[in-house]
């Protein structure tokens, strides 16, 4: 049995970013609410939490993000309206969203970086391990990425972050790890011990091509590490820099997660996610496939 010190029950979803990569769509609307097929981006992360055994989600919001709270709140008028119209299934879907899981919210008052956003959740997380999910990354696979990480944490007691191979010319978009394979683990070559990390290095400076893909399971000691972290890349308090301290002081793993990753915070990545989730849709996937085939590309 896993005890409370290693059970991962809470998740932090930073959602205070300004979404500048997606302007003008994000001028008056949070990027987390952009829909991929029929669900807002952030709901994919919430459903991943649910499927990973998380019981409590802490969303770090900022100015102009009220739509996120409304989305996960009850909507009695809408539910009643749908029921009166005989659309019981839709009413049930809407109800399910607000009953999914326990939500708490906290605000990041200034956009000081991802590390700072995570630090804003300190009181709500308390003294226990927690997951961090960056909502603009969707990882689609048989076992949810957060579950894969939680299993490593529960077995080793050490923090672990998701990585995947990225093209060397794209290292500037990611945190990149310098890591060595952990011998004799049940994850084989997929589990690595992190020596250090670099946030968004130039290709010639990148210590590897293993990029951090927006999923983390961390011990509460990370908060002290963030507090000791000054401003790094882009003048922001970077989670990556705090992870360097954690790796040195407590140890930290990287797990090459299984699954297909979409960076839906980027316009092209968003389109790819939309097309692939559209193709998988049970209701109209086939019709969409026929439509795509009919295009003279
Ligand atoms: C953040 C992290 C970076 C990570 C990336 C994954 O950067 O700082 O280390 O690789 O997410 O998407 P962002 O994409 O928010 O600039």
Tab-separated table of C-alpha atoms and ligand atoms in Angstrom:
chain	number	residue	atom	x	y	z
A	1	UNK	CA	0.000	0.000	0.000
A	2	UNK	CA	1.226	3.485	-0.764
A	3	UNK	CA	1.075	5.883	2.141
A	4	UNK	CA	0.114	9.543	2.168
A	5	UNK	CA	3.686	10.737	1.770
A	6	UNK	CA	3.962	9.038	-1.600
A	7	UNK	CA	0.354	9.033	-2.802
A	8	UNK	CA	-0.221	11.742	-5.378
A	9	UNK	CA	-3.645	13.213	-4.622
A	10	UNK	CA	-3.308	16.821	-5.729
A	11	UNK	CA	-2.526	18.520	-9.024
A	12	UNK	CA	-1.638	22.103	-9.878
A	13	UNK	CA	-2.706	23.479	-13.243
A	14	UNK	CA	-1.021	26.810	-13.988
A	15	UNK	CA	-3.429	28.855	-16.107
A	16	UNK	CA	-2.371	32.441	-15.584
A	17	UNK	CA	-0.340	32.885	-18.786
A	18	UNK	CA	-1.269	35.606	-21.237
A	19	UNK	CA	-1.497	33.264	-24.219
A	20	UNK	CA	0.527	35.550	-26.473
A	21	UNK	CA	1.349	32.684	-28.866
A	22	UNK	CA	-2.343	32.536	-29.722
A	23	UNK	CA	-3.245	36.158	-30.269
A	24	UNK	CA	-5.656	37.514	-31.372
A	25	UNK	CA	-7.845	34.555	-30.280
A	26	UNK	CA	-6.685	35.030	-26.695
A	27	UNK	CA	-7.195	38.786	-26.494
A	28	UNK	CA	-10.436	38.490	-24.489
A	29	UNK	CA	-10.560	34.766	-23.854
A	30	UNK	CA	-8.213	32.500	-21.862
A	31	UNK	CA	-6.186	30.191	-24.088
A	32	UNK	CA	-7.120	27.340	-21.736
A	33	UNK	CA	-10.709	27.702	-22.995
A	34	UNK	CA	-9.916	27.270	-26.703
A	35	UNK	CA	-11.824	24.171	-27.788
A	36	UNK	CA	-10.132	21.147	-29.315
A	37	UNK	CA	-13.128	19.575	-31.102
A	38	UNK	CA	-15.741	19.902	-28.333
A	39	UNK	CA	-13.827	20.413	-25.097
A	40	UNK	CA	-11.718	23.321	-23.891
A	41	UNK	CA	-8.005	22.590	-23.711
A	42	UNK	CA	-7.927	22.649	-19.918
A	43	UNK	CA	-10.566	19.928	-19.713
A	44	UNK	CA	-8.152	17.465	-21.331
A	45	UNK	CA	-5.726	18.075	-18.446
A	46	UNK	CA	-8.538	17.779	-15.892
A	47	UNK	CA	-9.659	14.463	-17.392
A	48	UNK	CA	-6.053	13.248	-17.337
A	49	UNK	CA	-5.970	14.053	-13.597
A	50	UNK	CA	-9.188	12.154	-13.055
A	51	UNK	CA	-7.858	9.108	-14.897
A	52	UNK	CA	-4.625	9.327	-12.877
A	53	UNK	CA	-6.185	9.082	-9.423
A	54	UNK	CA	-5.947	12.791	-8.563
A	55	UNK	CA	-8.631	13.933	-6.108
A	56	UNK	CA	-8.039	17.660	-5.862
A	57	UNK	CA	-7.149	20.145	-8.596
A	58	UNK	CA	-5.696	23.552	-7.881
A	59	UNK	CA	-5.953	25.957	-10.795
A	60	UNK	CA	-3.666	28.990	-10.721
A	61	UNK	CA	-5.514	31.722	-12.570
A	62	UNK	CA	-4.959	35.389	-13.259
A	63	UNK	CA	-6.823	38.370	-14.637
A	64	UNK	CA	-9.385	37.608	-17.329
A	65	UNK	CA	-9.622	33.899	-16.508
A	66	UNK	CA	-13.117	33.756	-14.983
A	67	UNK	CA	-14.397	31.560	-17.810
A	68	UNK	CA	-12.282	28.701	-16.446
A	69	UNK	CA	-13.991	28.808	-13.038
A	70	UNK	CA	-17.399	29.078	-14.676
A	71	UNK	CA	-16.664	26.086	-16.886
A	72	UNK	CA	-16.000	23.801	-13.937
A	73	UNK	CA	-18.837	25.216	-11.841
A	74	UNK	CA	-22.436	23.999	-11.783
A	75	UNK	CA	-24.732	25.564	-14.437
A	76	UNK	CA	-28.258	24.865	-13.096
A	77	UNK	CA	-30.093	27.064	-15.639
A	78	UNK	CA	-28.359	25.401	-18.562
A	79	UNK	CA	-28.955	21.924	-17.130
A	80	UNK	CA	-32.646	22.690	-16.571
A	81	UNK	CA	-32.995	24.147	-20.057
A	82	UNK	CA	-31.433	21.059	-21.661
A	83	UNK	CA	-33.606	18.722	-19.615
A	84	UNK	CA	-36.779	20.601	-20.528
A	85	UNK	CA	-35.818	20.253	-24.186
A	86	UNK	CA	-35.387	16.496	-23.717
A	87	UNK	CA	-31.599	16.714	-24.187
A	88	UNK	CA	-30.838	14.613	-21.151
A	89	UNK	CA	-27.537	13.302	-22.397
A	90	UNK	CA	-26.167	16.800	-22.971
A	91	UNK	CA	-27.493	17.891	-19.564
A	92	UNK	CA	-25.663	14.948	-18.012
A	93	UNK	CA	-22.420	15.891	-19.801
A	94	UNK	CA	-22.649	19.449	-18.520
A	95	UNK	CA	-23.372	18.232	-14.974
A	96	UNK	CA	-20.525	15.725	-15.083
A	97	UNK	CA	-17.969	18.503	-15.678
A	98	UNK	CA	-18.782	20.257	-12.402
A	99	UNK	CA	-18.982	17.018	-10.415
A	100	UNK	CA	-15.781	15.565	-11.790
A	101	UNK	CA	-13.383	16.426	-9.033
A	102	UNK	CA	-12.721	18.910	-6.226
A	103	UNK	CA	-11.460	22.256	-7.586
A	104	UNK	CA	-9.670	25.067	-5.757
A	105	UNK	CA	-8.455	28.314	-7.259
A	106	UNK	CA	-5.683	30.704	-6.442
A	107	UNK	CA	-4.419	33.738	-8.306
A	108	UNK	CA	-1.036	34.624	-9.639
A	109	UNK	CA	-1.115	38.394	-9.389
A	110	UNK	CA	1.818	39.089	-11.692
A	111	UNK	CA	3.072	36.988	-14.627
A	112	UNK	CA	6.450	36.215	-13.057
A	113	UNK	CA	6.914	32.788	-14.625
A	114	UNK	CA	5.942	29.135	-14.274
A	115	UNK	CA	7.986	28.593	-11.088
A	116	UNK	CA	6.216	31.519	-9.449
A	117	UNK	CA	2.803	30.217	-10.605
A	118	UNK	CA	3.488	26.868	-8.934
A	119	UNK	CA	4.645	28.651	-5.762
A	120	UNK	CA	1.257	30.428	-5.621
A	121	UNK	CA	-0.323	26.993	-4.954
A	122	UNK	CA	1.886	26.261	-1.935
A	123	UNK	CA	-0.757	26.806	0.762
A	124	UNK	CA	-3.331	24.708	-1.075
A	125	UNK	CA	-0.903	21.857	-1.737
A	126	UNK	CA	0.492	21.745	1.791
A	127	UNK	CA	3.107	19.214	2.780
A	128	UNK	CA	2.493	16.451	0.278
A	129	UNK	CA	3.574	15.453	-3.232
A	130	UNK	CA	1.640	16.853	-6.159
A	131	UNK	CA	1.421	16.782	-9.921
A	132	UNK	CA	1.817	19.769	-12.238
A	133	UNK	CA	0.138	19.692	-15.645
A	134	UNK	CA	0.652	22.385	-18.262
A	135	UNK	CA	-2.734	22.609	-19.904
A	136	UNK	CA	-1.544	23.600	-23.352
A	137	UNK	CA	0.122	20.209	-23.764
A	138	UNK	CA	-2.171	17.257	-24.478
A	139	UNK	CA	-0.604	13.811	-24.066
A	140	UNK	CA	-2.766	11.100	-25.532
A	141	UNK	CA	-1.978	7.496	-24.664
A	142	UNK	CA	-3.227	4.253	-23.137
A	143	UNK	CA	-1.942	5.188	-19.653
A	144	UNK	CA	-2.288	8.886	-18.757
A	145	UNK	CA	1.112	10.612	-18.501
A	146	UNK	CA	0.407	11.825	-14.949
A	147	UNK	CA	-0.414	8.238	-13.903
A	148	UNK	CA	2.880	7.061	-15.425
A	149	UNK	CA	4.768	9.653	-13.354
A	150	UNK	CA	2.779	8.968	-10.175
A	151	UNK	CA	3.783	5.303	-10.412
A	152	UNK	CA	7.464	6.264	-10.467
A	153	UNK	CA	6.981	8.620	-7.525
A	154	UNK	CA	5.064	6.042	-5.537
A	155	UNK	CA	7.802	3.470	-6.119
A	156	UNK	CA	10.864	5.690	-5.577
A	157	UNK	CA	9.712	8.626	-3.420
A	158	UNK	CA	11.638	10.991	-5.720
A	159	UNK	CA	10.278	13.707	-8.016
A	160	UNK	CA	9.879	12.797	-11.677
A	161	UNK	CA	9.190	14.775	-14.823
A	162	UNK	CA	7.958	13.703	-18.236
A	163	UNK	CA	10.374	13.974	-21.164
A	164	UNK	CA	10.242	13.062	-24.828
A	165	UNK	CA	12.685	13.237	-27.718
A	166	UNK	CA	12.463	16.573	-29.551
A	167	UNK	CA	14.215	17.642	-32.773
A	168	UNK	CA	17.533	19.328	-31.945
A	169	UNK	CA	16.532	22.457	-33.870
A	170	UNK	CA	13.614	22.877	-31.445
A	171	UNK	CA	15.463	22.767	-28.115
A	172	UNK	CA	14.755	26.498	-27.684
A	173	UNK	CA	11.103	25.637	-27.041
A	174	UNK	CA	11.710	23.316	-24.079
A	175	UNK	CA	13.449	22.631	-20.833
A	176	UNK	CA	16.149	20.092	-21.776
A	177	UNK	CA	17.530	17.478	-19.381
A	178	UNK	CA	21.024	16.181	-18.856
A	179	UNK	CA	20.349	12.681	-17.549
A	180	UNK	CA	21.726	9.151	-17.316
A	181	UNK	CA	19.737	5.925	-17.550
A	182	UNK	CA	18.829	4.453	-14.158
A	183	UNK	CA	20.141	0.902	-13.963
A	184	UNK	CA	17.879	-2.061	-13.238
A	185	UNK	CA	14.623	-0.180	-12.968
A	186	UNK	CA	11.351	-1.700	-14.044
A	187	UNK	CA	11.024	1.143	-16.563
A	188	UNK	CA	14.213	0.043	-18.332
A	189	UNK	CA	15.869	2.722	-20.441
A	190	UNK	CA	12.871	5.006	-20.017
A	191	UNK	CA	13.815	6.033	-16.478
A	192	UNK	CA	16.743	8.425	-16.179
A	193	UNK	CA	18.392	10.176	-13.262
A	194	UNK	CA	18.641	13.903	-13.916
A	195	UNK	CA	22.017	15.564	-13.451
A	196	UNK	CA	20.834	18.992	-14.466
A	197	UNK	CA	18.366	20.841	-16.711
A	198	UNK	CA	18.578	23.895	-18.946
A	199	UNK	CA	15.585	26.050	-19.864
A	200	UNK	CA	15.224	26.625	-23.618
A	201	UNK	CA	18.874	26.242	-24.683
A	202	UNK	CA	20.154	26.959	-28.190
A	203	UNK	CA	20.594	23.681	-30.129
A	204	UNK	CA	24.385	23.777	-29.833
A	205	UNK	CA	24.147	24.275	-26.065
A	206	UNK	CA	21.488	21.644	-25.369
A	207	UNK	CA	22.867	18.811	-23.193
A	208	UNK	CA	20.541	16.307	-24.943
A	209	UNK	CA	17.421	16.218	-27.069
A	210	UNK	CA	15.144	15.082	-24.246
A	211	UNK	CA	12.622	17.860	-23.783
A	212	UNK	CA	10.371	18.448	-20.763
A	213	UNK	CA	6.790	17.943	-21.920
A	214	UNK	CA	4.682	19.679	-19.301
A	215	UNK	CA	3.983	16.951	-16.732
A	216	UNK	CA	5.691	16.795	-13.338
A	217	UNK	CA	5.212	14.927	-10.046
A	218	UNK	CA	7.080	16.723	-7.310
A	219	UNK	CA	7.716	16.511	-3.572
A	220	UNK	CA	6.737	19.552	-1.458
A	221	UNK	CA	10.453	20.450	-1.093
A	222	UNK	CA	10.183	22.002	-4.560
A	223	UNK	CA	8.544	25.065	-2.959
A	224	UNK	CA	11.697	25.923	-1.000
A	225	UNK	CA	13.711	25.397	-4.174
A	226	UNK	CA	11.468	27.861	-6.046
A	227	UNK	CA	11.829	30.402	-3.242
A	228	UNK	CA	15.589	30.224	-3.639
A	229	UNK	CA	15.379	30.604	-7.424
A	230	UNK	CA	16.066	34.014	-8.926
A	231	UNK	CA	14.887	35.214	-12.302
A	232	UNK	CA	16.238	33.052	-15.099
A	233	UNK	CA	15.497	32.696	-18.834
A	234	UNK	CA	13.249	35.518	-20.136
A	235	UNK	CA	13.580	37.293	-16.762
A	236	UNK	CA	11.076	34.865	-15.233
A	237	UNK	CA	11.161	32.613	-12.163
A	238	UNK	CA	11.504	29.323	-14.008
A	239	UNK	CA	10.313	25.989	-12.647
A	240	UNK	CA	13.233	24.442	-14.543
A	241	UNK	CA	15.782	26.344	-12.418
A	242	UNK	CA	14.112	25.179	-9.194
A	243	UNK	CA	14.193	21.614	-10.549
A	244	UNK	CA	17.979	21.930	-10.903
A	245	UNK	CA	18.196	22.575	-7.139
A	246	UNK	CA	15.806	19.710	-6.421
A	247	UNK	CA	17.879	17.348	-8.594
A	248	UNK	CA	21.046	18.302	-6.716
A	249	UNK	CA	19.598	18.173	-3.231
A	250	UNK	CA	16.970	15.407	-3.301
A	251	UNK	CA	17.374	13.618	-6.630
A	252	UNK	CA	15.016	13.834	-9.578
A	253	UNK	CA	14.028	11.427	-12.333
A	254	UNK	CA	13.024	11.923	-15.943
A	255	UNK	CA	10.613	9.394	-17.435
A	256	UNK	CA	10.291	9.074	-21.198
A	257	UNK	CA	6.500	8.955	-21.165
A	258	UNK	CA	4.476	6.853	-23.572
A	259	UNK	CA	1.872	8.679	-25.609
A	260	UNK	CA	1.456	11.220	-28.394
A	261	UNK	CA	2.132	14.801	-27.350
A	262	UNK	CA	0.508	17.868	-28.879
A	263	UNK	CA	1.690	21.338	-27.991
A	264	UNK	CA	-1.720	22.869	-28.434
A	265	UNK	CA	-0.514	26.255	-27.126
A	266	UNK	CA	1.083	26.669	-30.533
A	267	UNK	CA	-1.104	27.297	-33.594
A	268	UNK	CA	0.222	24.391	-35.677
A	269	UNK	CA	0.208	21.989	-32.712
A	270	UNK	CA	-3.355	23.049	-31.957
A	271	UNK	CA	-4.434	22.292	-35.528
A	272	UNK	CA	-2.769	18.866	-35.399
A	273	UNK	CA	-4.549	18.042	-32.127
A	274	UNK	CA	-7.856	19.219	-33.588
A	275	UNK	CA	-7.487	17.044	-36.694
A	276	UNK	CA	-6.393	13.941	-34.785
A	277	UNK	CA	-9.057	14.209	-32.082
A	278	UNK	CA	-11.593	14.952	-34.821
A	279	UNK	CA	-10.604	11.736	-36.613
A	280	UNK	CA	-11.037	9.778	-33.383
A	281	UNK	CA	-14.462	11.201	-32.641
A	282	UNK	CA	-16.991	8.339	-32.563
A	283	UNK	CA	-19.809	10.539	-33.844
A	284	UNK	CA	-18.259	12.122	-36.944
A	285	UNK	CA	-14.685	10.753	-37.188
A	286	UNK	CA	-15.486	8.662	-40.265
A	287	UNK	CA	-17.207	11.532	-42.053
A	288	UNK	CA	-14.273	13.802	-41.203
A	289	UNK	CA	-11.822	11.222	-42.575
A	290	UNK	CA	-13.808	11.075	-45.829
A	291	UNK	CA	-13.782	14.850	-45.999
A	292	UNK	CA	-9.993	15.037	-45.495
A	293	UNK	CA	-9.474	12.376	-48.174
A	294	UNK	CA	-11.606	14.385	-50.581
A	295	UNK	CA	-9.342	17.426	-50.278
A	296	UNK	CA	-7.025	17.747	-53.240
A	297	UNK	CA	-3.814	18.400	-51.310
B	1	LIG	C1	7.279	25.414	-20.272
B	1	LIG	C2	8.520	25.020	-19.463
B	1	LIG	C3	9.469	24.193	-20.325
B	1	LIG	C4	8.736	23.007	-20.911
B	1	LIG	C5	7.492	23.481	-21.689
B	1	LIG	C6	6.666	22.302	-22.181
B	1	LIG	O1	7.634	26.361	-21.248
B	1	LIG	O2	9.150	26.186	-18.972
B	1	LIG	O3	10.556	23.759	-19.542
B	1	LIG	O4	9.582	22.264	-21.756
B	1	LIG	O5	6.650	24.290	-20.881
B	1	LIG	O6	5.606	22.742	-22.965
B	1	LIG	P1	6.514	27.190	-22.093
B	1	LIG	O7	6.098	26.292	-23.225
B	1	LIG	O8	5.398	27.482	-21.148
B	1	LIG	O9	7.217	28.405	-22.574
